[in-house]
PDB file of C-alpha atoms in Angstrom:
ATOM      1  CA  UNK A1341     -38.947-144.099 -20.082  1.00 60.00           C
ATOM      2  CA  UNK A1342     -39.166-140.857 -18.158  1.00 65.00           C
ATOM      3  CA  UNK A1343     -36.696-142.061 -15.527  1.00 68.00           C
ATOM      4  CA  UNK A1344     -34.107-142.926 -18.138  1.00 68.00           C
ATOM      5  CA  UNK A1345     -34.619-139.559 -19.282  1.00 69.00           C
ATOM      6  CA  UNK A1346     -34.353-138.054 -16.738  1.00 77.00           C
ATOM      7  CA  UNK A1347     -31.045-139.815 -16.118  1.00 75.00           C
ATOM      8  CA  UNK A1348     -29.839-139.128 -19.585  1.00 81.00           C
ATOM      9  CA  UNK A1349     -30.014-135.451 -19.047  1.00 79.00           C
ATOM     10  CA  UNK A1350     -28.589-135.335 -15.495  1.00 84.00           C
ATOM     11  CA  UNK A1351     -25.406-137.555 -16.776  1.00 84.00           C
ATOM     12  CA  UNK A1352     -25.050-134.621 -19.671  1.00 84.00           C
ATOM     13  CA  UNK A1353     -25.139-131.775 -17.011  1.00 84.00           C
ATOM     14  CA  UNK A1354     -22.321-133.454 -14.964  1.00 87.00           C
ATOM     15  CA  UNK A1355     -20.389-134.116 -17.702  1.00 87.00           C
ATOM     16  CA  UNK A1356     -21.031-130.532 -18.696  1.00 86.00           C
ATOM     17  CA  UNK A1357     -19.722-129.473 -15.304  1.00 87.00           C
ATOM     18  CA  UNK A1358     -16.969-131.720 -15.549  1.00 89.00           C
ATOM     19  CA  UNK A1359     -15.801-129.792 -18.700  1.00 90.00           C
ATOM     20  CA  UNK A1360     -16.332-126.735 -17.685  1.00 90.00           C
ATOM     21  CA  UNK A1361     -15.169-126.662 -14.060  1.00 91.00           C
ATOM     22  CA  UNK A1362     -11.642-126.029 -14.725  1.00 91.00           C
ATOM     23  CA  UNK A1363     -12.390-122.978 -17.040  1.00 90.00           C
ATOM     24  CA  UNK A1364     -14.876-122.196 -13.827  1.00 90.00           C
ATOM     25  CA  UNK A1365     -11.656-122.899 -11.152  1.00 93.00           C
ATOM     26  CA  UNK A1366      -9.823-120.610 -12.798  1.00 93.00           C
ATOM     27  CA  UNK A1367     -12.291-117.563 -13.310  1.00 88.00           C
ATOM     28  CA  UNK A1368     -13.350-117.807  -9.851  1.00 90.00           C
ATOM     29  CA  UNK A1369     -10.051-117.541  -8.195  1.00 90.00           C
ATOM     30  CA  UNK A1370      -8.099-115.179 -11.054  1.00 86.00           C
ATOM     31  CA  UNK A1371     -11.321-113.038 -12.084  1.00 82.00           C
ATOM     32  CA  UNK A1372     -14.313-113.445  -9.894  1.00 85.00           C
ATOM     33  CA  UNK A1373     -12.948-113.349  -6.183  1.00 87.00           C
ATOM     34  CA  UNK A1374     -10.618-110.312  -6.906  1.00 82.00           C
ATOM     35  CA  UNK A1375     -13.697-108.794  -7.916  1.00 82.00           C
ATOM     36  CA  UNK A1376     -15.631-109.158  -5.405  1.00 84.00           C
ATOM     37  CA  UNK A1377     -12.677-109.139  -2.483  1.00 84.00           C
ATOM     38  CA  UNK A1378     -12.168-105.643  -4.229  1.00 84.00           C
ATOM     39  CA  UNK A1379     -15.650-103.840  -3.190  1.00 87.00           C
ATOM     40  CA  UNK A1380     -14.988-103.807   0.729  1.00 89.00           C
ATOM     41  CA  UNK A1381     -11.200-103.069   0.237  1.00 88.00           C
ATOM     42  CA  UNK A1382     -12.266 -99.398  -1.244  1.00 90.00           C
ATOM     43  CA  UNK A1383     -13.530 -98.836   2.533  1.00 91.00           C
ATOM     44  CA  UNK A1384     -10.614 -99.652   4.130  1.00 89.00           C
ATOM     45  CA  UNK A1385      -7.117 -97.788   3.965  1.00 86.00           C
ATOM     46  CA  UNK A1386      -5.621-101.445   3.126  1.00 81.00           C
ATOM     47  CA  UNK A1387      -1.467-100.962   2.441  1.00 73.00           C
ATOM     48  CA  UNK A1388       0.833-103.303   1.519  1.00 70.00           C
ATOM     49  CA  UNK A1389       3.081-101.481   3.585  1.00 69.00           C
ATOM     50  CA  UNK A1390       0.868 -99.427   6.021  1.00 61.00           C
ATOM     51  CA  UNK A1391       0.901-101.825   8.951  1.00 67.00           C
ATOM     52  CA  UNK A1392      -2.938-102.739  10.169  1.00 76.00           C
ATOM     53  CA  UNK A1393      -6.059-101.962   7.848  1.00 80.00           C
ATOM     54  CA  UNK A1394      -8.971 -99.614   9.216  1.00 85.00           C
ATOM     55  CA  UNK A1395     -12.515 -99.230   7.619  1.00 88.00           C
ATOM     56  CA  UNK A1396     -12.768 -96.001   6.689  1.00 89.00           C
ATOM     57  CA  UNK A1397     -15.890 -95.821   5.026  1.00 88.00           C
ATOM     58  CA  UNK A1398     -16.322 -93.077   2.337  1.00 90.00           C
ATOM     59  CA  UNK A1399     -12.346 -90.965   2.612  1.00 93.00           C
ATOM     60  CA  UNK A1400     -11.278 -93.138  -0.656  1.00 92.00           C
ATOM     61  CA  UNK A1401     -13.928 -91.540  -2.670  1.00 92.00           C
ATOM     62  CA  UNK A1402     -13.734 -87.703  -1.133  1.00 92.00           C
ATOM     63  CA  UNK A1403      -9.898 -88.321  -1.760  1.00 92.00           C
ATOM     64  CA  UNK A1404     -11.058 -89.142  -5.004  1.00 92.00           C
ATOM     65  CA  UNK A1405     -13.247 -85.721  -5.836  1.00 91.00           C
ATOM     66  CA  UNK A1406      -9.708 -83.580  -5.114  1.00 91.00           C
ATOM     67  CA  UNK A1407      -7.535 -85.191  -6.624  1.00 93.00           C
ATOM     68  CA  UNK A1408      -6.329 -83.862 -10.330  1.00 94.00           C
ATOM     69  CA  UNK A1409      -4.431 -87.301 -11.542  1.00 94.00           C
ATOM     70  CA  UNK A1410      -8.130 -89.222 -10.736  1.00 94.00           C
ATOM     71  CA  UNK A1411      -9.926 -86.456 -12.924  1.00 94.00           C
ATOM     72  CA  UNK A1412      -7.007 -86.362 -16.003  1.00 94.00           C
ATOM     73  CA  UNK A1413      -7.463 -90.195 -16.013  1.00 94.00           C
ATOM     74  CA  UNK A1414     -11.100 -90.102 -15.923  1.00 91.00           C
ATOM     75  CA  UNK A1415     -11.424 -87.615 -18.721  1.00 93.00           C
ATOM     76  CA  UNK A1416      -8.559 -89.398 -21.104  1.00 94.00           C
ATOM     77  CA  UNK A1417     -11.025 -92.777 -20.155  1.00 91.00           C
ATOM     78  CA  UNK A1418     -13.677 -91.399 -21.189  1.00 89.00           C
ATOM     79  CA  UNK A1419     -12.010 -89.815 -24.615  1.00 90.00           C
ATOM     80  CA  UNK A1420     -10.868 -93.758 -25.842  1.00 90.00           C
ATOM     81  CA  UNK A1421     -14.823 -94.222 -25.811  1.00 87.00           C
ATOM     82  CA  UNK A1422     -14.453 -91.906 -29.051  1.00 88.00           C
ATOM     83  CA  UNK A1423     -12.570 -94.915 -30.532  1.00 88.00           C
ATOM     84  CA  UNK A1424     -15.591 -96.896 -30.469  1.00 87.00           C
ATOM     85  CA  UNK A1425     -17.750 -95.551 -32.914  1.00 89.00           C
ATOM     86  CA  UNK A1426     -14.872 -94.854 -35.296  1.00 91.00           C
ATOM     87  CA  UNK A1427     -14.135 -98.897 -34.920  1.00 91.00           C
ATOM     88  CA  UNK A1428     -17.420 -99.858 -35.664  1.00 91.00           C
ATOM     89  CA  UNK A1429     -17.600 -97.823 -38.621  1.00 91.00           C
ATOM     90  CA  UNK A1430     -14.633 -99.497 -39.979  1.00 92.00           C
ATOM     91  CA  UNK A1431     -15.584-102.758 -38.610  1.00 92.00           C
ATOM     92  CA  UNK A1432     -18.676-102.820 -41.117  1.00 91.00           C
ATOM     93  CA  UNK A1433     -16.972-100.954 -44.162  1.00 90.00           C
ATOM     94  CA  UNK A1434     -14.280-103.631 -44.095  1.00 91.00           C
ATOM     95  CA  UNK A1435     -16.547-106.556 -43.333  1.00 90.00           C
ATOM     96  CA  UNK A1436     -18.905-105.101 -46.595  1.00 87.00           C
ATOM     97  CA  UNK A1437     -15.502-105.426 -48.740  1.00 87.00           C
ATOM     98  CA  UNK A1438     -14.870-108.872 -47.362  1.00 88.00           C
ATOM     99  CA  UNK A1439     -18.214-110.171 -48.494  1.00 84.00           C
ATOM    100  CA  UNK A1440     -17.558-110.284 -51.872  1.00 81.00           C
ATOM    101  CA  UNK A1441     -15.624-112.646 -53.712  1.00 81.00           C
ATOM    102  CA  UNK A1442     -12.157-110.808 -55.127  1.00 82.00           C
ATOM    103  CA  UNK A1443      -8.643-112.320 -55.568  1.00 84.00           C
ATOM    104  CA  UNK A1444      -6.751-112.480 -51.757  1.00 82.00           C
ATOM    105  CA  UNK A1445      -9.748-112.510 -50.220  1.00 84.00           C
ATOM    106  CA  UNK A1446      -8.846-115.046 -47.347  1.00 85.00           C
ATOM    107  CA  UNK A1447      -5.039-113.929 -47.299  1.00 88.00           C
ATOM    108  CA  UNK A1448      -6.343-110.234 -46.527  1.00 87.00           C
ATOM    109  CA  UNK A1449      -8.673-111.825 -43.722  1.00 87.00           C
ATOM    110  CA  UNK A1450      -5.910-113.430 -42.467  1.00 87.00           C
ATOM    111  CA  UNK A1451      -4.196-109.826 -42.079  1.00 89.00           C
ATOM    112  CA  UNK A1452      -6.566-108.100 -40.716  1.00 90.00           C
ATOM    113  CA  UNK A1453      -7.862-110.412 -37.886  1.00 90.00           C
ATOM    114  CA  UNK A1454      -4.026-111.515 -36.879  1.00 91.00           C
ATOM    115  CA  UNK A1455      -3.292-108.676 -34.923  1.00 90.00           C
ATOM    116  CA  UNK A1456      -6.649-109.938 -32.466  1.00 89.00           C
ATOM    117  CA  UNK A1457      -4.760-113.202 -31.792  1.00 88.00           C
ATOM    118  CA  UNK A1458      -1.512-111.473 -31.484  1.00 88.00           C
ATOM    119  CA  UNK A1459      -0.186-110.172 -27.637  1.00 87.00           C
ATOM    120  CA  UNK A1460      -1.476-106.416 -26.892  1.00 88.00           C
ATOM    121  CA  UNK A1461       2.028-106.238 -25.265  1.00 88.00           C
ATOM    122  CA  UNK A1462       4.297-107.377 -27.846  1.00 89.00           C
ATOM    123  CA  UNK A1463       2.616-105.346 -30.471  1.00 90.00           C
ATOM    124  CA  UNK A1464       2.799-102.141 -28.461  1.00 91.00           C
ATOM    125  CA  UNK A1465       6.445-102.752 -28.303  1.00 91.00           C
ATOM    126  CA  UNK A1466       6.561-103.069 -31.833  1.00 92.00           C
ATOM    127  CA  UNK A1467       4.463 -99.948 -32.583  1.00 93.00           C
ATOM    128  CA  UNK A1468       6.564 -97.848 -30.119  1.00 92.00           C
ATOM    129  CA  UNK A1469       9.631 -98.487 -32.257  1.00 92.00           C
ATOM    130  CA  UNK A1470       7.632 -97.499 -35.335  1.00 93.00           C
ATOM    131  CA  UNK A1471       6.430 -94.380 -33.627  1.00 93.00           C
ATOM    132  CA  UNK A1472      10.092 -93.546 -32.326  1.00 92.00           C
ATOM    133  CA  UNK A1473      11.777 -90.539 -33.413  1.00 91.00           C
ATOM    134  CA  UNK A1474      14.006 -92.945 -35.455  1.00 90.00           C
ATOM    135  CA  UNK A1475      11.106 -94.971 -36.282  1.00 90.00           C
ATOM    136  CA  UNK A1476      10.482 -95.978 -39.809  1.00 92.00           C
ATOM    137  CA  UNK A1477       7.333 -93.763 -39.552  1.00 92.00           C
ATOM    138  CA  UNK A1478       9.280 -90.005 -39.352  1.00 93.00           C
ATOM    139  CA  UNK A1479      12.436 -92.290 -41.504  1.00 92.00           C
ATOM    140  CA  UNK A1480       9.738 -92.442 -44.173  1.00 92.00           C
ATOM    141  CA  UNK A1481       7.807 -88.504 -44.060  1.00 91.00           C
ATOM    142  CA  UNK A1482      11.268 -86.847 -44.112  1.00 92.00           C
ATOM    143  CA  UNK A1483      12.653 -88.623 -46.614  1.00 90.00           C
ATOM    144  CA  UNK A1484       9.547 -87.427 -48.966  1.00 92.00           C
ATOM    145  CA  UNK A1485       9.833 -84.174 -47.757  1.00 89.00           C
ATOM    146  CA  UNK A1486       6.795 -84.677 -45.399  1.00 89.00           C
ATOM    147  CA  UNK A1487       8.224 -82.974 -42.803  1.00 88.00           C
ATOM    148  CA  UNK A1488      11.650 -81.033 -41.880  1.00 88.00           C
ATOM    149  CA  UNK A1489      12.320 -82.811 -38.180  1.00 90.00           C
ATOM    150  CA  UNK A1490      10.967 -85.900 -36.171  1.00 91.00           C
ATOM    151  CA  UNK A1491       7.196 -86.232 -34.774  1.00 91.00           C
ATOM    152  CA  UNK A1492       7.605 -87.171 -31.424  1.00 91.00           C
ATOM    153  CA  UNK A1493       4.367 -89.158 -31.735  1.00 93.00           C
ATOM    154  CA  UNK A1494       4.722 -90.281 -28.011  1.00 92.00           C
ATOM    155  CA  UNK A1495       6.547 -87.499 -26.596  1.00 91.00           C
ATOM    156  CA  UNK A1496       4.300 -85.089 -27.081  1.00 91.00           C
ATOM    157  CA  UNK A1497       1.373 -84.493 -25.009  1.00 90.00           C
ATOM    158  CA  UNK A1498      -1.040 -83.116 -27.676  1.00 90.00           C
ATOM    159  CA  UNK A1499      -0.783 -86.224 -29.623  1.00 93.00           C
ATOM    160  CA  UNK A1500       0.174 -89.290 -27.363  1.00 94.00           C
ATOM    161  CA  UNK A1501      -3.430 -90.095 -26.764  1.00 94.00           C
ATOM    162  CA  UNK A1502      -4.519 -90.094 -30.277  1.00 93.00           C
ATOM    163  CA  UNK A1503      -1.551 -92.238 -31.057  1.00 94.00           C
ATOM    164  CA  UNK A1504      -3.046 -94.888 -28.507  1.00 94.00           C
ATOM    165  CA  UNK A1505      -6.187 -94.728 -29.921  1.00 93.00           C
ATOM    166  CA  UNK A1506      -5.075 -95.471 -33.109  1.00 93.00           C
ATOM    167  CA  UNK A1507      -3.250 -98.746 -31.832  1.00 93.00           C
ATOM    168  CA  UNK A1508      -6.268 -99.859 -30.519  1.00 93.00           C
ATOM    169  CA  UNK A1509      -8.306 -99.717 -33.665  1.00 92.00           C
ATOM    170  CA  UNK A1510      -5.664-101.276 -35.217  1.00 93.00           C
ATOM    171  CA  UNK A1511      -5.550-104.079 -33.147  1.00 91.00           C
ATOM    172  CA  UNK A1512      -9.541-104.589 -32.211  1.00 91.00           C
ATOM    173  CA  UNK A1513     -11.003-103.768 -35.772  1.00 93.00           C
ATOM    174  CA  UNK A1514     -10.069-107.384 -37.001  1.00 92.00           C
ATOM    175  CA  UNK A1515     -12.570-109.157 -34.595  1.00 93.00           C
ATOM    176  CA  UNK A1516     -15.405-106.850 -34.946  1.00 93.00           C
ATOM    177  CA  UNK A1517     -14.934-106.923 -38.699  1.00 92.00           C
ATOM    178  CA  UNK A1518     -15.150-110.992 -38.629  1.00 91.00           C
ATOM    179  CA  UNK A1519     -17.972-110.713 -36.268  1.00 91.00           C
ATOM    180  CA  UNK A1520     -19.886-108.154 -39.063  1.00 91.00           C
ATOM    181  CA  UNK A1521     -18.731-110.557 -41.828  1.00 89.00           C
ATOM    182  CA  UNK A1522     -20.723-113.610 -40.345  1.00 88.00           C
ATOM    183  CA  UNK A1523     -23.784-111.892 -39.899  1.00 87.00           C
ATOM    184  CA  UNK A1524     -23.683-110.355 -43.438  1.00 85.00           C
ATOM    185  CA  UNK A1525     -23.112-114.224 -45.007  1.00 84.00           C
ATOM    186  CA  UNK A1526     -26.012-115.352 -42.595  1.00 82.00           C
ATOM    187  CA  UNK A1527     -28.504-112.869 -44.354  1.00 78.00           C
ATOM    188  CA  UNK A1528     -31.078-114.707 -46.798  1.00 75.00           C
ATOM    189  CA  UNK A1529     -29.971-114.189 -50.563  1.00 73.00           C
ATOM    190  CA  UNK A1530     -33.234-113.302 -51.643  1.00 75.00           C
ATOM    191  CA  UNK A1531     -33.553-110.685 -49.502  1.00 75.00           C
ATOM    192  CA  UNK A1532     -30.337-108.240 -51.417  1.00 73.00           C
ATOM    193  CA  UNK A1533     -31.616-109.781 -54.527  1.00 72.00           C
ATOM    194  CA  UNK A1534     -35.121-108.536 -54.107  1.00 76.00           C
ATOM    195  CA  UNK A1535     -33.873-104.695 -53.392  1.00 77.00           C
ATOM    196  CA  UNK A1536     -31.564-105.275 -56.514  1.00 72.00           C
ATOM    197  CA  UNK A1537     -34.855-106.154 -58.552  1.00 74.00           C
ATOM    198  CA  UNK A1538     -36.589-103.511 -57.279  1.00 72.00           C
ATOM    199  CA  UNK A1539     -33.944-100.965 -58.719  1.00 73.00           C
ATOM    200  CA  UNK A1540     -31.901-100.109 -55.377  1.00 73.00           C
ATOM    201  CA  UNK A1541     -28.340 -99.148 -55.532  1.00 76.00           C
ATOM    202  CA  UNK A1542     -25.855-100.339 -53.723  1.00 74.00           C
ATOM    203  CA  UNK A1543     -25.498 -97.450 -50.912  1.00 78.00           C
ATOM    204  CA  UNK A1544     -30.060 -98.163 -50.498  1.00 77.00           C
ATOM    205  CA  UNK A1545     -29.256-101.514 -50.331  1.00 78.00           C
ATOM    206  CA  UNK A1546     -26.765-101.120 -47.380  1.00 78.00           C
ATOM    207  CA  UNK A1547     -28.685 -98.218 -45.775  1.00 80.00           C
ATOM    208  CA  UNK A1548     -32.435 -99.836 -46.143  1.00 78.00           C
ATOM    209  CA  UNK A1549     -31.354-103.604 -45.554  1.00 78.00           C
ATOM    210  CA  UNK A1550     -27.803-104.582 -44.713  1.00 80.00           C
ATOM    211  CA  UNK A1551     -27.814-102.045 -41.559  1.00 81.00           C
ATOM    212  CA  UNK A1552     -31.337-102.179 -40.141  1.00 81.00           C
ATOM    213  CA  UNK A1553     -30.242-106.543 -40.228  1.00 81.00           C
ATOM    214  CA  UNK A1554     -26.789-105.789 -38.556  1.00 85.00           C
ATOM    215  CA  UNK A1555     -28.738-103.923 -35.579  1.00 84.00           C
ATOM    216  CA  UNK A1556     -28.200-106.911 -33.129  1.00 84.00           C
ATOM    217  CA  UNK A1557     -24.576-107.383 -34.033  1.00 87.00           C
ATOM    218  CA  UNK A1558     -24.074-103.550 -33.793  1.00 87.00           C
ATOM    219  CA  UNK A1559     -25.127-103.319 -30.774  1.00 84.00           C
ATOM    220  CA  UNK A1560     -23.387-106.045 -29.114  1.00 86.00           C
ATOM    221  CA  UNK A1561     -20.117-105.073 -30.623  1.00 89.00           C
ATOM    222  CA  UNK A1562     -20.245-101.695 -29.406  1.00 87.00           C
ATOM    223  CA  UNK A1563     -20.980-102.701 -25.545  1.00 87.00           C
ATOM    224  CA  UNK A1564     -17.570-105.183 -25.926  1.00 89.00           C
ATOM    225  CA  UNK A1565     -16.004-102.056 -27.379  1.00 89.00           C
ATOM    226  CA  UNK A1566     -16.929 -99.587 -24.876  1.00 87.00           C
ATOM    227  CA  UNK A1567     -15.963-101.836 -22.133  1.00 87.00           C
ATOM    228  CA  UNK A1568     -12.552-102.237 -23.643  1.00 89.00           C
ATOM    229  CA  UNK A1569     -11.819 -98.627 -24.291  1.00 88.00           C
ATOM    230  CA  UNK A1570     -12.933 -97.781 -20.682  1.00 87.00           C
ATOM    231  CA  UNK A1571     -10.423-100.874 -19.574  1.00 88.00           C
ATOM    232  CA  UNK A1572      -8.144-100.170 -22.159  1.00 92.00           C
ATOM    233  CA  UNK A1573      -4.596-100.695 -19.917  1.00 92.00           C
ATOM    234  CA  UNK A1574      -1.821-102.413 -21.708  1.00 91.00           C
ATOM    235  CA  UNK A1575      -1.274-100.099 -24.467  1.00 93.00           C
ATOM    236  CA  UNK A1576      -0.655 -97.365 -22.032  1.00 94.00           C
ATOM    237  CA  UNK A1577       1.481 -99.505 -19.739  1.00 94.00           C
ATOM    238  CA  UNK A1578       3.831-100.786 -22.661  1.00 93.00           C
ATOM    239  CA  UNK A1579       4.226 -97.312 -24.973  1.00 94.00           C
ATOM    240  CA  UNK A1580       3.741 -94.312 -22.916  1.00 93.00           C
ATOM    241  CA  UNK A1581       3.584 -95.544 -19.452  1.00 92.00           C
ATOM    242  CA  UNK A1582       1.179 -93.086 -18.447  1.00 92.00           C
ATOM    243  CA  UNK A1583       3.367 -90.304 -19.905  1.00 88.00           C
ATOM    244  CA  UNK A1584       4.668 -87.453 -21.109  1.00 90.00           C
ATOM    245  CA  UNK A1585       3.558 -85.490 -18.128  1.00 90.00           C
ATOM    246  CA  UNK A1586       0.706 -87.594 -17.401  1.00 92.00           C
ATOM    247  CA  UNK A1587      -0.767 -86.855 -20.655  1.00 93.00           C
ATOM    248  CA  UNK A1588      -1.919 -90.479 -21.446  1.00 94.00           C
ATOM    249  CA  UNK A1589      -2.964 -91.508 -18.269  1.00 94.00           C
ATOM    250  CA  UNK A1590      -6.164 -93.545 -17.940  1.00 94.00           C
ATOM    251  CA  UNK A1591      -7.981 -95.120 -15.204  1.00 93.00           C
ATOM    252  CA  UNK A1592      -7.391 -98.482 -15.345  1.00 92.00           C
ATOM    253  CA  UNK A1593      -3.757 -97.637 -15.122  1.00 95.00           C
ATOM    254  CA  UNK A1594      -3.780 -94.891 -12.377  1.00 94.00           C
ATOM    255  CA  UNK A1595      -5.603 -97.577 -10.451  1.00 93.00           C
ATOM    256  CA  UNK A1596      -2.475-100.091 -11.546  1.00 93.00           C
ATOM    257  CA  UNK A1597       0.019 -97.093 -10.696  1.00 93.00           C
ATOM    258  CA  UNK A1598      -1.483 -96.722  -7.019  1.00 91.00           C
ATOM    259  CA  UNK A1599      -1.231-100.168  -6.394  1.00 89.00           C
ATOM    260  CA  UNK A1600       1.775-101.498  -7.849  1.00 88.00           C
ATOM    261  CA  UNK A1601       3.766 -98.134  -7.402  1.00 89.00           C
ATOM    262  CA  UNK A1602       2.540 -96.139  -4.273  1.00 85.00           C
ATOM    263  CA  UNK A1603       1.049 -99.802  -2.713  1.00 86.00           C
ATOM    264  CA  UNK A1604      -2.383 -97.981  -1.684  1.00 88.00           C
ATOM    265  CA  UNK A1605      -4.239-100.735  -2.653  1.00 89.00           C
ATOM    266  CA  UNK A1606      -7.563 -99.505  -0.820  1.00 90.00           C
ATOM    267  CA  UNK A1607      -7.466 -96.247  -2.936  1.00 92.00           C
ATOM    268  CA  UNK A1608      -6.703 -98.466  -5.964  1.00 91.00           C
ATOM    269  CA  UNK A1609      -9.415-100.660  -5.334  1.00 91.00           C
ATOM    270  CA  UNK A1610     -12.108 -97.220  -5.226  1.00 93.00           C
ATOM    271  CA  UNK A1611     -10.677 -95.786  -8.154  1.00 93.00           C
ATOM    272  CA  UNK A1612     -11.486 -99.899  -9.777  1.00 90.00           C
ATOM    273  CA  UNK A1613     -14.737 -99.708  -8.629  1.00 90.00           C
ATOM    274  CA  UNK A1614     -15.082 -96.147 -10.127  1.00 89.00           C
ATOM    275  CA  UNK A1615     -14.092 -97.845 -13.386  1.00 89.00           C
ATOM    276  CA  UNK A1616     -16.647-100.705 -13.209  1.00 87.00           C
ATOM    277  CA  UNK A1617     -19.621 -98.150 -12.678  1.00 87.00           C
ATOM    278  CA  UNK A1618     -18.404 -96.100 -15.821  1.00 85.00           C
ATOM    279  CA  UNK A1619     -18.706 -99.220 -17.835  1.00 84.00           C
ATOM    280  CA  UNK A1620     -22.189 -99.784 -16.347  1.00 86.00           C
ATOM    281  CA  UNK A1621     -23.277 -96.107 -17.395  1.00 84.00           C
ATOM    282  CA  UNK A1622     -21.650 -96.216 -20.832  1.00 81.00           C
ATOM    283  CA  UNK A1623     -23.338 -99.920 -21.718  1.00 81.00           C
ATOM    284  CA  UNK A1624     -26.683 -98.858 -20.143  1.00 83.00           C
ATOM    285  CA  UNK A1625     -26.408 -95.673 -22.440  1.00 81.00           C
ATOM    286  CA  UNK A1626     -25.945 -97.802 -25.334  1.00 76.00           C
ATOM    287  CA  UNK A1627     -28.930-100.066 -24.514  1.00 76.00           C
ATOM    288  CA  UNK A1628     -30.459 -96.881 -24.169  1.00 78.00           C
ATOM    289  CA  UNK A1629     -30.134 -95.824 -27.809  1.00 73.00           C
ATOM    290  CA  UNK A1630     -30.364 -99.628 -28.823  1.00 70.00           C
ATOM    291  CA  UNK A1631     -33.939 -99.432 -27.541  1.00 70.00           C
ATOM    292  CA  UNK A1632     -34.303 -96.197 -28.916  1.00 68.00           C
ATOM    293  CA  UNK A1633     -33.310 -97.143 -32.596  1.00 60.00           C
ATOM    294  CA  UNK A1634     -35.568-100.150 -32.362  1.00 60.00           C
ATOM    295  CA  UNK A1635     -38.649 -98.148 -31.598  1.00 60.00           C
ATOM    296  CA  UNK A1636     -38.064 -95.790 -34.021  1.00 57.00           C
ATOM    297  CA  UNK A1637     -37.719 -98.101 -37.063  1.00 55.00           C
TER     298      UNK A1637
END
């Protein structure tokens, strides 16, 4: 009985494997070997058009600490991690208002997660003509006597980054507000009932119940957030291409722009790696103050 068991469960791993290995074959070569193939290639002074490639230990990083583009990129990276408390936020507020029953419930669901399932490229094409001078944006403000001439929403270097960061709202709050929505129907009817009972009102109920319950999801969420804001590269690419003046340029793309542009891919690589270990730091910070807000309730 044991042996047939036994045999059982090892024919249900293989077959496992078998299901899984081309998802596997595909992660390893596109996503996994770059990856690692990337660590010792920030040593080197690897070119695609340099000739022969030299270890050169540490000079990627101390070209890093001098130079401005690195820093302006660093800084606007870190500024998109303001987008991810703002998402959240809206994330739960719109998942609250899609837990009850109302007329067009499904249809607005259907709205607001569409733009997850939707290409990051072909909707920041699409917003970039809305946001052009012409755009039906600055069409619509001067016509109501909004405003007397155009906003050059992505012309102008005081507001190009904000701009960005509103895209990307736009387009992640759909999937964090469908991942708030299933934990909310998951939670035990008795539970709201009972604070109802008890004479809560509806802002106790969220604050004392519906929040403390949506911990786990809250914190997961935000760590998928924060590692997409720090990554955040397509928007960039597709609407401002790192412009005006540099004004919306963030690391993943000054990494892209060194490569792909300047074909220093051994500085690119160290300015990558850079990026991974900002991710680390902002997701151990969050576990940080996950733990934190655990002890303290």
């Amino acid at each position: 009985m044991k042996k047939l068991f036994r045999a059982q469960k090892m024919r249900t791993t293989i077959i496992s494997y078998v299901f899984m290995a081309p998802a596997l074959i595909i992660l390893g070569i596109f996503v996994f070997y770059p990856i690692v193939f990337s660590i010792p290639l920030a040593f080197t002074d690897y070119s695609a058009v340099g000739g022969t490639t030299n270890f050169i230990g540490f000079e990627n990083f101390k070209r890093l600490a001098g130079d401005p583009d690195f820093w302006l990129s660093l800084k606007n990276s870190c500024l998109f991690v303001i987008v991810v408390p703002i998402l959240q936020i809206l994330a739960i507020l719109l998942a609250l208002l899609m837990n009850n029953k109302f007329r067009g419930n499904s249809a607005f669901r259907v709205l607001i997660y569409m733009p997850v399932v939707t290409s990051m490229v072909a909707v920041s094409i699409i917003w970039k003509f809305i946001f052009d001078p012409d755009g039906i944006i600055n069409a619509l403000l001067m016509k109501w006597d909004v405003i007397s001439k155009p906003i050059l929403f992505l012309s102008d270097s005081k507001i190009a980054l904000i701009v960005l960061m509103a895209v990307t709202i736009w387009q992640g709050i759909g999937y964090y507000m469908m991942m708030y929505l299933s934990a909310l129907q998951s939670f035990p009817e008795e539970i709201i009932d009972a604070t109802k009972i008890d004479g809560a009102n509806a802002w106790q109920t969220f604050w004392k119940v519906r929040l403390p319950l949506l911990k786990n999801q809250i914190g997961f969420c935000s760590m998928i957030s924060i590692i997409a804001a720090v990554g955040v590269f397509d928007v960039v690419f597709t609407m401002t291409n790192g412009g005006p003046n540099k004004a919306t340029y963030v690391i993943n793309y000054y990494s892209y722009k060194m490569a792909f542009n300047s074909y220093d891919f051994g500085y690119s690589a160290a300015i990558g790696l850079v990026s991974a270990v900002m991710i680390c730091v902002f997701t151990c910070m969050q576990f940080a103050l996950s733990k934190r807000g655990e002890k303290e309730a």
